[in-house]
């Protein structure tokens, strides 16, 4: 059974209160007072529908009020923002940051900086690629033709890339000249030099010939793949060591309260699965608590402007939904789990009527056919997948 939301989408992460905000200003005044004798006032159809909608607006106002108060009561909470430095960590007690730290050694950034050289080169040249998928990618089926056409927005006819590539090459040369005085470990310096040499040579050839091909670029990056992995290995090790040390210290500091800690990790959608910080943190938690208290929040951009407040807002929603689910849907544990978890409350209803599939209400992410929710008469008549009466609209 799902007991907490352990993954929150972009809209929730950045503006969990936005949906509620529009109702807040108007709902109190818009609530219709009953007549003194208890009789319903005379209404037009429009007025009647507005009165009904005011019920929902009033709910949202009260829901937000509870959430806002709860945010400042949550404790302990750890908030993690992924970033170039490897992650900034916040320990929060009752809505107040008691410690903020970026614990990861700068070797993390240095190793990744050089490993990103191929991606930087690609970013300069991508818009000038040939729009046709090369035969080797066409045969492998690993490159989408429409994606390539979208990225190659200018095409190979233009040579406007020459000066930007020359400027980029100067950046790479400057980086190569800095390797020795930067005091890198010998193996990391060697791999970094190999990466820079390969891409500098590619840039120089392209500039001299005023042309380049996807094959030439892939040969240059493929030749240093092992070196890129070496840099990645260095970055991973210093991050693991630093985060493990911090989690151990905070775990000892919190003592028995560690079992109740909520940890929210911000990441982009492209890094939200097996996020680096989440992976390192998870073993420090009891497995059952990691499934419910370690929360990945997708952000539309990093760094998040106010990560602590956004995290607390989301966690407050999760915490109050956990209690509300059992009280509001005491008659149906499956629907209660939906309110607690990632599912929309209407998802099973909709899927049942469409005959589709959805993630089952569990933390494992397993899938189940919506038809499995249709039983007895409801299955035969196309009725509600939760066994309620058939609805006609």
CSV table of C-alpha atoms in Angstrom, one decimal:
chain,number,residue,atom,x,y,z
A,1,UNK,CA,0.0,0.0,0.0
A,2,UNK,CA,1.3,3.4,-0.9
A,3,UNK,CA,1.8,5.5,2.3
A,4,UNK,CA,3.4,8.6,1.1
A,5,UNK,CA,4.0,10.4,-2.2
A,6,UNK,CA,7.6,9.6,-3.0
A,7,UNK,CA,7.8,11.4,-6.3
A,8,UNK,CA,6.4,14.8,-7.1
A,9,UNK,CA,6.1,16.4,-10.6
A,10,UNK,CA,7.3,19.7,-11.7
A,11,UNK,CA,4.0,21.6,-11.2
A,12,UNK,CA,3.8,20.4,-7.6
A,13,UNK,CA,7.4,21.1,-6.8
A,14,UNK,CA,7.5,24.7,-8.0
A,15,UNK,CA,4.0,25.8,-7.1
A,16,UNK,CA,2.2,23.4,-4.8
A,17,UNK,CA,0.1,26.3,-3.5
A,18,UNK,CA,-0.6,27.9,-6.8
A,19,UNK,CA,-3.8,25.9,-7.4
A,20,UNK,CA,-5.0,26.9,-4.0
A,21,UNK,CA,-4.0,30.5,-4.2
A,22,UNK,CA,-6.7,31.6,-6.6
A,23,UNK,CA,-9.4,30.4,-4.3
A,24,UNK,CA,-8.0,31.9,-1.2
A,25,UNK,CA,-8.8,35.5,-1.8
A,26,UNK,CA,-12.5,35.0,-2.8
A,27,UNK,CA,-13.8,31.9,-1.1
A,28,UNK,CA,-14.5,33.4,2.4
A,29,UNK,CA,-16.7,36.1,1.0
A,30,UNK,CA,-18.2,33.9,-1.7
A,31,UNK,CA,-19.5,31.3,0.7
A,32,UNK,CA,-23.3,31.5,0.6
A,33,UNK,CA,-24.9,31.9,4.0
A,34,UNK,CA,-28.1,29.9,4.5
A,35,UNK,CA,-31.4,31.7,5.1
A,36,UNK,CA,-32.4,32.1,8.8
A,37,UNK,CA,-35.2,29.6,8.4
A,38,UNK,CA,-33.0,27.0,6.9
A,39,UNK,CA,-34.7,27.1,3.5
A,40,UNK,CA,-32.6,27.3,0.4
A,41,UNK,CA,-32.6,30.8,-1.2
A,42,UNK,CA,-34.0,31.2,-4.6
A,43,UNK,CA,-31.2,31.0,-7.2
A,44,UNK,CA,-30.7,31.0,-10.9
A,45,UNK,CA,-28.9,28.1,-12.4
A,46,UNK,CA,-25.7,30.1,-12.6
A,47,UNK,CA,-26.0,31.2,-9.0
A,48,UNK,CA,-26.6,27.6,-7.9
A,49,UNK,CA,-23.6,26.3,-9.7
A,50,UNK,CA,-21.5,29.1,-8.3
A,51,UNK,CA,-22.7,28.2,-4.8
A,52,UNK,CA,-21.7,24.6,-5.4
A,53,UNK,CA,-18.3,25.6,-6.7
A,54,UNK,CA,-17.8,27.8,-3.6
A,55,UNK,CA,-17.8,24.6,-1.6
A,56,UNK,CA,-14.7,23.5,-3.3
A,57,UNK,CA,-13.2,27.0,-3.0
A,58,UNK,CA,-13.9,26.9,0.7
A,59,UNK,CA,-12.2,23.5,1.0
A,60,UNK,CA,-9.1,24.7,-0.8
A,61,UNK,CA,-8.9,27.8,1.5
A,62,UNK,CA,-9.1,25.6,4.6
A,63,UNK,CA,-6.8,23.0,3.2
A,64,UNK,CA,-4.2,25.6,2.4
A,65,UNK,CA,-4.6,27.1,5.9
A,66,UNK,CA,-3.9,23.8,7.5
A,67,UNK,CA,-0.9,23.2,5.2
A,68,UNK,CA,0.6,26.6,5.9
A,69,UNK,CA,0.4,26.0,9.6
A,70,UNK,CA,1.8,22.5,9.3
A,71,UNK,CA,4.8,23.7,7.3
A,72,UNK,CA,6.2,25.4,10.4
A,73,UNK,CA,5.7,22.3,12.6
A,74,UNK,CA,7.5,19.7,10.4
A,75,UNK,CA,10.6,18.4,12.1
A,76,UNK,CA,13.1,17.1,11.3
A,77,UNK,CA,13.4,17.7,7.6
A,78,UNK,CA,16.5,17.5,5.3
A,79,UNK,CA,16.3,19.3,2.0
A,80,UNK,CA,18.8,18.6,-0.8
A,81,UNK,CA,19.3,20.7,-3.9
A,82,UNK,CA,21.4,19.2,-6.7
A,83,UNK,CA,23.8,21.6,-8.4
A,84,UNK,CA,27.3,22.0,-9.9
A,85,UNK,CA,28.8,21.8,-6.4
A,86,UNK,CA,27.3,18.3,-5.9
A,87,UNK,CA,24.5,19.3,-3.6
A,88,UNK,CA,23.6,21.8,-0.9
A,89,UNK,CA,22.1,20.2,2.2
A,90,UNK,CA,19.7,21.9,4.7
A,91,UNK,CA,18.7,20.5,8.1
A,92,UNK,CA,15.4,22.0,9.1
A,93,UNK,CA,13.7,22.0,12.5
A,94,UNK,CA,10.2,23.5,12.8
A,95,UNK,CA,10.5,25.4,9.6
A,96,UNK,CA,13.9,26.9,10.5
A,97,UNK,CA,17.2,26.0,8.8
A,98,UNK,CA,19.6,25.0,11.6
A,99,UNK,CA,22.4,24.0,9.3
A,100,UNK,CA,23.2,24.6,5.6
A,101,UNK,CA,26.2,22.9,4.0
A,102,UNK,CA,27.7,22.1,0.6
A,103,UNK,CA,29.9,19.2,1.8
A,104,UNK,CA,31.4,17.8,-1.4
A,105,UNK,CA,35.0,18.3,-2.2
A,106,UNK,CA,35.8,20.6,-5.2
A,107,UNK,CA,37.4,17.6,-7.0
A,108,UNK,CA,33.8,16.7,-7.8
A,109,UNK,CA,33.3,19.9,-9.8
A,110,UNK,CA,36.7,19.8,-11.4
A,111,UNK,CA,36.4,16.2,-12.6
A,112,UNK,CA,32.9,16.8,-14.0
A,113,UNK,CA,34.0,20.1,-15.6
A,114,UNK,CA,36.4,18.4,-17.9
A,115,UNK,CA,34.1,15.4,-18.5
A,116,UNK,CA,31.5,17.9,-19.8
A,117,UNK,CA,33.9,19.0,-22.6
A,118,UNK,CA,32.2,16.9,-25.3
A,119,UNK,CA,28.8,18.2,-24.3
A,120,UNK,CA,30.0,21.7,-24.5
A,121,UNK,CA,31.4,21.1,-28.0
A,122,UNK,CA,28.2,19.5,-29.1
A,123,UNK,CA,26.2,22.5,-27.8
A,124,UNK,CA,28.2,24.8,-30.1
A,125,UNK,CA,27.8,22.7,-33.2
A,126,UNK,CA,24.4,21.0,-32.8
A,127,UNK,CA,22.3,23.6,-34.6
A,128,UNK,CA,24.6,23.2,-37.7
A,129,UNK,CA,24.4,19.4,-38.0
A,130,UNK,CA,23.2,17.7,-41.1
A,131,UNK,CA,19.4,17.0,-40.6
A,132,UNK,CA,19.7,13.5,-42.1
A,133,UNK,CA,20.2,10.7,-39.7
A,134,UNK,CA,23.5,8.9,-40.5
A,135,UNK,CA,23.3,5.4,-41.8
A,136,UNK,CA,24.9,3.8,-38.7
A,137,UNK,CA,22.4,5.5,-36.5
A,138,UNK,CA,19.5,4.7,-38.9
A,139,UNK,CA,20.5,1.0,-38.8
A,140,UNK,CA,20.8,0.9,-35.0
A,141,UNK,CA,17.5,2.8,-34.6
A,142,UNK,CA,19.0,4.9,-31.8
A,143,UNK,CA,18.4,8.4,-33.1
A,144,UNK,CA,15.0,9.9,-33.7
A,145,UNK,CA,14.8,11.7,-37.1
A,146,UNK,CA,12.4,14.4,-35.8
A,147,UNK,CA,14.6,15.1,-32.8
A,148,UNK,CA,17.7,15.5,-35.0
A,149,UNK,CA,15.8,17.8,-37.3
A,150,UNK,CA,14.7,19.9,-34.3
A,151,UNK,CA,18.2,20.2,-32.9
A,152,UNK,CA,19.8,20.9,-36.3
A,153,UNK,CA,17.7,24.1,-36.6
A,154,UNK,CA,20.2,25.9,-38.9
A,155,UNK,CA,21.8,23.1,-40.9
A,156,UNK,CA,25.2,22.5,-42.4
A,157,UNK,CA,25.0,25.2,-45.1
A,158,UNK,CA,26.0,27.9,-42.6
A,159,UNK,CA,29.5,28.4,-41.2
A,160,UNK,CA,28.3,30.7,-38.4
A,161,UNK,CA,29.7,28.1,-36.0
A,162,UNK,CA,33.3,28.8,-36.8
A,163,UNK,CA,33.9,31.8,-34.5
A,164,UNK,CA,31.9,30.4,-31.6
A,165,UNK,CA,33.9,27.1,-31.9
A,166,UNK,CA,37.2,29.0,-32.0
A,167,UNK,CA,36.1,30.8,-28.8
A,168,UNK,CA,35.2,27.5,-27.2
A,169,UNK,CA,38.5,26.0,-28.2
A,170,UNK,CA,40.3,28.9,-26.4
A,171,UNK,CA,38.4,27.9,-23.3
A,172,UNK,CA,39.5,24.3,-23.6
A,173,UNK,CA,43.1,25.3,-24.2
A,174,UNK,CA,43.0,27.5,-21.1
A,175,UNK,CA,41.6,24.6,-19.1
A,176,UNK,CA,44.3,22.3,-20.4
A,177,UNK,CA,47.0,24.8,-19.3
A,178,UNK,CA,45.5,24.8,-15.8
A,179,UNK,CA,45.6,21.1,-15.2
A,180,UNK,CA,49.1,20.9,-13.7
A,181,UNK,CA,48.9,23.9,-11.3
A,182,UNK,CA,45.4,22.8,-10.2
A,183,UNK,CA,46.9,20.0,-8.2
A,184,UNK,CA,44.7,17.2,-9.4
A,185,UNK,CA,45.4,13.6,-8.6
A,186,UNK,CA,47.8,12.2,-11.2
A,187,UNK,CA,45.2,9.8,-12.8
A,188,UNK,CA,42.6,12.5,-12.9
A,189,UNK,CA,45.0,14.9,-14.5
A,190,UNK,CA,46.0,12.4,-17.1
A,191,UNK,CA,42.4,11.5,-18.1
A,192,UNK,CA,41.4,15.2,-18.1
A,193,UNK,CA,44.3,16.0,-20.4
A,194,UNK,CA,43.3,13.2,-22.8
A,195,UNK,CA,39.7,14.5,-23.0
A,196,UNK,CA,40.8,18.1,-23.7
A,197,UNK,CA,43.4,17.1,-26.2
A,198,UNK,CA,40.9,15.1,-28.2
A,199,UNK,CA,38.3,17.8,-28.4
A,200,UNK,CA,40.8,20.6,-29.0
A,201,UNK,CA,42.1,18.6,-32.0
A,202,UNK,CA,38.6,18.1,-33.3
A,203,UNK,CA,37.8,21.8,-32.9
A,204,UNK,CA,41.1,22.8,-34.6
A,205,UNK,CA,40.4,20.5,-37.6
A,206,UNK,CA,36.9,21.7,-38.0
A,207,UNK,CA,38.0,25.4,-37.8
A,208,UNK,CA,40.8,24.9,-40.3
A,209,UNK,CA,38.6,23.0,-42.8
A,210,UNK,CA,35.5,25.1,-42.0
A,211,UNK,CA,33.5,21.8,-41.9
A,212,UNK,CA,32.8,18.9,-39.6
A,213,UNK,CA,30.8,15.7,-39.6
A,214,UNK,CA,28.9,13.9,-36.9
A,215,UNK,CA,31.3,10.9,-37.5
A,216,UNK,CA,34.3,13.1,-36.8
A,217,UNK,CA,32.8,14.3,-33.6
A,218,UNK,CA,31.8,10.8,-32.5
A,219,UNK,CA,35.3,9.5,-33.2
A,220,UNK,CA,36.8,12.3,-31.0
A,221,UNK,CA,34.4,11.6,-28.1
A,222,UNK,CA,34.5,7.8,-28.5
A,223,UNK,CA,38.3,7.8,-28.3
A,224,UNK,CA,38.3,9.3,-24.8
A,225,UNK,CA,35.2,7.4,-23.4
A,226,UNK,CA,37.4,5.6,-20.9
A,227,UNK,CA,38.9,8.9,-19.7
A,228,UNK,CA,35.5,10.4,-19.3
A,229,UNK,CA,34.6,7.4,-17.1
A,230,UNK,CA,37.7,7.9,-15.0
A,231,UNK,CA,36.6,11.5,-14.3
A,232,UNK,CA,33.1,10.3,-13.5
A,233,UNK,CA,34.6,7.8,-11.0
A,234,UNK,CA,36.5,10.5,-9.2
A,235,UNK,CA,33.4,12.7,-9.0
A,236,UNK,CA,31.3,9.9,-7.7
A,237,UNK,CA,33.8,8.9,-5.0
A,238,UNK,CA,34.2,12.3,-3.4
A,239,UNK,CA,30.4,12.8,-3.5
A,240,UNK,CA,29.8,9.4,-1.8
A,241,UNK,CA,32.4,10.1,0.9
A,242,UNK,CA,31.0,13.5,1.7
A,243,UNK,CA,27.3,12.7,1.7
A,244,UNK,CA,27.9,9.5,3.8
A,245,UNK,CA,29.9,11.5,6.3
A,246,UNK,CA,27.2,14.2,6.6
A,247,UNK,CA,24.3,11.7,6.8
A,248,UNK,CA,26.2,9.7,9.5
A,249,UNK,CA,26.7,13.0,11.5
A,250,UNK,CA,23.1,14.1,11.2
A,251,UNK,CA,21.8,10.7,12.0
A,252,UNK,CA,23.8,10.6,15.2
A,253,UNK,CA,22.8,14.2,16.0
A,254,UNK,CA,19.1,13.4,15.6
A,255,UNK,CA,19.2,10.0,17.4
A,256,UNK,CA,15.9,8.3,17.6
A,257,UNK,CA,14.3,11.2,15.7
A,258,UNK,CA,16.1,10.0,12.6
A,259,UNK,CA,13.4,7.5,12.0
A,260,UNK,CA,10.9,10.3,11.5
A,261,UNK,CA,13.0,12.5,9.2
A,262,UNK,CA,11.6,13.5,5.8
A,263,UNK,CA,14.3,14.0,3.1
A,264,UNK,CA,13.3,16.0,0.0
A,265,UNK,CA,15.7,15.9,-3.0
A,266,UNK,CA,15.3,18.4,-5.8
A,267,UNK,CA,16.4,17.4,-9.3
A,268,UNK,CA,15.7,18.0,-13.0
A,269,UNK,CA,13.4,15.5,-14.8
A,270,UNK,CA,16.4,14.3,-16.8
A,271,UNK,CA,18.2,13.2,-13.5
A,272,UNK,CA,15.2,12.4,-11.4
A,273,UNK,CA,15.5,8.6,-11.7
A,274,UNK,CA,18.3,7.1,-9.6
A,275,UNK,CA,19.4,10.7,-8.7
A,276,UNK,CA,22.9,10.7,-7.3
A,277,UNK,CA,22.1,12.2,-3.9
A,278,UNK,CA,19.0,10.0,-3.5
A,279,UNK,CA,21.1,6.8,-4.2
A,280,UNK,CA,23.7,7.7,-1.5
A,281,UNK,CA,21.1,8.8,1.1
A,282,UNK,CA,18.8,5.8,0.8
A,283,UNK,CA,21.0,3.2,2.6
A,284,UNK,CA,21.1,5.5,5.6
A,285,UNK,CA,17.3,5.1,6.1
A,286,UNK,CA,15.4,2.0,7.2
A,287,UNK,CA,14.0,0.5,4.0
A,288,UNK,CA,10.3,1.0,5.0
A,289,UNK,CA,11.0,4.7,5.8
A,290,UNK,CA,13.0,5.3,2.7
A,291,UNK,CA,10.0,4.2,0.7
A,292,UNK,CA,7.8,6.8,2.4
A,293,UNK,CA,10.1,9.6,3.7
A,294,UNK,CA,12.7,10.0,0.9
A,295,UNK,CA,11.0,12.2,-1.6
A,296,UNK,CA,12.2,13.1,-5.1
A,297,UNK,CA,10.9,16.5,-6.3
A,298,UNK,CA,11.2,17.4,-10.0
A,299,UNK,CA,12.1,21.1,-10.5
A,300,UNK,CA,11.7,22.9,-13.8
A,301,UNK,CA,15.0,24.6,-13.2
A,302,UNK,CA,18.0,24.4,-10.8
A,303,UNK,CA,18.8,25.9,-8.4
A,304,UNK,CA,15.4,26.3,-6.9
A,305,UNK,CA,14.8,29.8,-5.7
A,306,UNK,CA,13.5,28.8,-2.2
A,307,UNK,CA,14.1,25.1,-1.9
A,308,UNK,CA,13.4,24.9,1.8
A,309,UNK,CA,10.0,26.5,1.6
A,310,UNK,CA,9.0,24.5,-1.5
A,311,UNK,CA,10.1,21.3,0.1
A,312,UNK,CA,8.2,22.0,3.3
A,313,UNK,CA,5.1,22.9,1.3
A,314,UNK,CA,5.2,19.6,-0.5
A,315,UNK,CA,5.9,17.6,2.6
A,316,UNK,CA,3.1,19.3,4.5
A,317,UNK,CA,0.7,18.3,1.7
A,318,UNK,CA,2.0,14.7,1.9
A,319,UNK,CA,1.7,14.5,5.7
A,320,UNK,CA,-1.8,15.9,5.9
A,321,UNK,CA,-3.0,13.8,3.0
A,322,UNK,CA,-1.7,10.7,4.7
A,323,UNK,CA,-4.1,11.3,7.7
A,324,UNK,CA,-6.9,12.7,5.6
A,325,UNK,CA,-6.9,9.7,3.3
A,326,UNK,CA,-7.7,7.2,6.1
A,327,UNK,CA,-10.3,9.5,7.6
A,328,UNK,CA,-12.1,10.6,4.4
A,329,UNK,CA,-11.9,7.2,2.6
A,330,UNK,CA,-12.2,4.9,5.6
A,331,UNK,CA,-14.6,2.7,3.6
A,332,UNK,CA,-12.2,2.1,0.7
A,333,UNK,CA,-8.5,1.5,1.3
A,334,UNK,CA,-7.7,1.5,-2.4
A,335,UNK,CA,-8.9,5.0,-2.8
A,336,UNK,CA,-7.2,6.0,0.4
A,337,UNK,CA,-4.0,4.8,-1.0
A,338,UNK,CA,-4.5,6.9,-4.1
A,339,UNK,CA,-4.9,10.0,-2.0
A,340,UNK,CA,-1.7,9.1,-0.1
A,341,UNK,CA,0.2,8.2,-3.2
A,342,UNK,CA,1.1,9.5,-6.7
A,343,UNK,CA,-2.2,8.6,-8.3
A,344,UNK,CA,-4.9,11.1,-9.1
A,345,UNK,CA,-8.1,10.2,-7.3
A,346,UNK,CA,-9.9,9.9,-10.6
A,347,UNK,CA,-7.3,7.8,-12.3
A,348,UNK,CA,-8.9,4.5,-11.6
A,349,UNK,CA,-12.3,5.7,-12.5
A,350,UNK,CA,-11.1,7.1,-15.8
A,351,UNK,CA,-9.0,4.0,-16.6
A,352,UNK,CA,-11.8,1.7,-15.7
A,353,UNK,CA,-14.1,3.4,-18.2
A,354,UNK,CA,-11.3,3.6,-20.9
A,355,UNK,CA,-10.1,0.0,-20.2
A,356,UNK,CA,-6.5,1.3,-19.9
A,357,UNK,CA,-3.6,0.5,-17.6
A,358,UNK,CA,-2.1,2.4,-14.7
A,359,UNK,CA,0.6,2.1,-12.1
A,360,UNK,CA,-0.8,0.0,-9.2
A,361,UNK,CA,-1.1,1.9,-5.9
A,362,UNK,CA,2.2,0.8,-4.5
A,363,UNK,CA,5.7,2.1,-4.0
A,364,UNK,CA,7.2,-0.5,-6.3
A,365,UNK,CA,5.8,1.1,-9.5
A,366,UNK,CA,4.4,-2.1,-10.7
A,367,UNK,CA,1.6,-1.9,-13.3
A,368,UNK,CA,-1.9,-3.3,-13.2
A,369,UNK,CA,-4.7,-3.4,-15.8
A,370,UNK,CA,-7.6,-1.2,-15.0
A,371,UNK,CA,-9.9,-4.1,-15.9
A,372,UNK,CA,-8.6,-5.8,-12.7
A,373,UNK,CA,-10.5,-3.2,-10.8
A,374,UNK,CA,-13.8,-4.0,-12.6
A,375,UNK,CA,-15.7,-6.8,-10.8
A,376,UNK,CA,-19.1,-8.2,-11.0
A,377,UNK,CA,-21.9,-6.2,-12.5
A,378,UNK,CA,-19.7,-3.1,-12.8
A,379,UNK,CA,-17.3,-5.0,-15.1
A,380,UNK,CA,-20.2,-6.1,-17.4
A,381,UNK,CA,-21.9,-2.7,-17.5
A,382,UNK,CA,-18.8,-0.5,-17.8
A,383,UNK,CA,-19.6,0.9,-14.3
A,384,UNK,CA,-17.3,2.5,-11.8
A,385,UNK,CA,-14.1,0.5,-11.4
A,386,UNK,CA,-14.5,0.8,-7.6
A,387,UNK,CA,-17.8,-1.0,-7.7
A,388,UNK,CA,-20.1,2.1,-7.4
A,389,UNK,CA,-23.1,2.7,-9.6
A,390,UNK,CA,-22.8,3.3,-13.3
A,391,UNK,CA,-22.7,7.0,-14.1
A,392,UNK,CA,-24.4,8.6,-17.0
A,393,UNK,CA,-23.5,12.2,-17.9
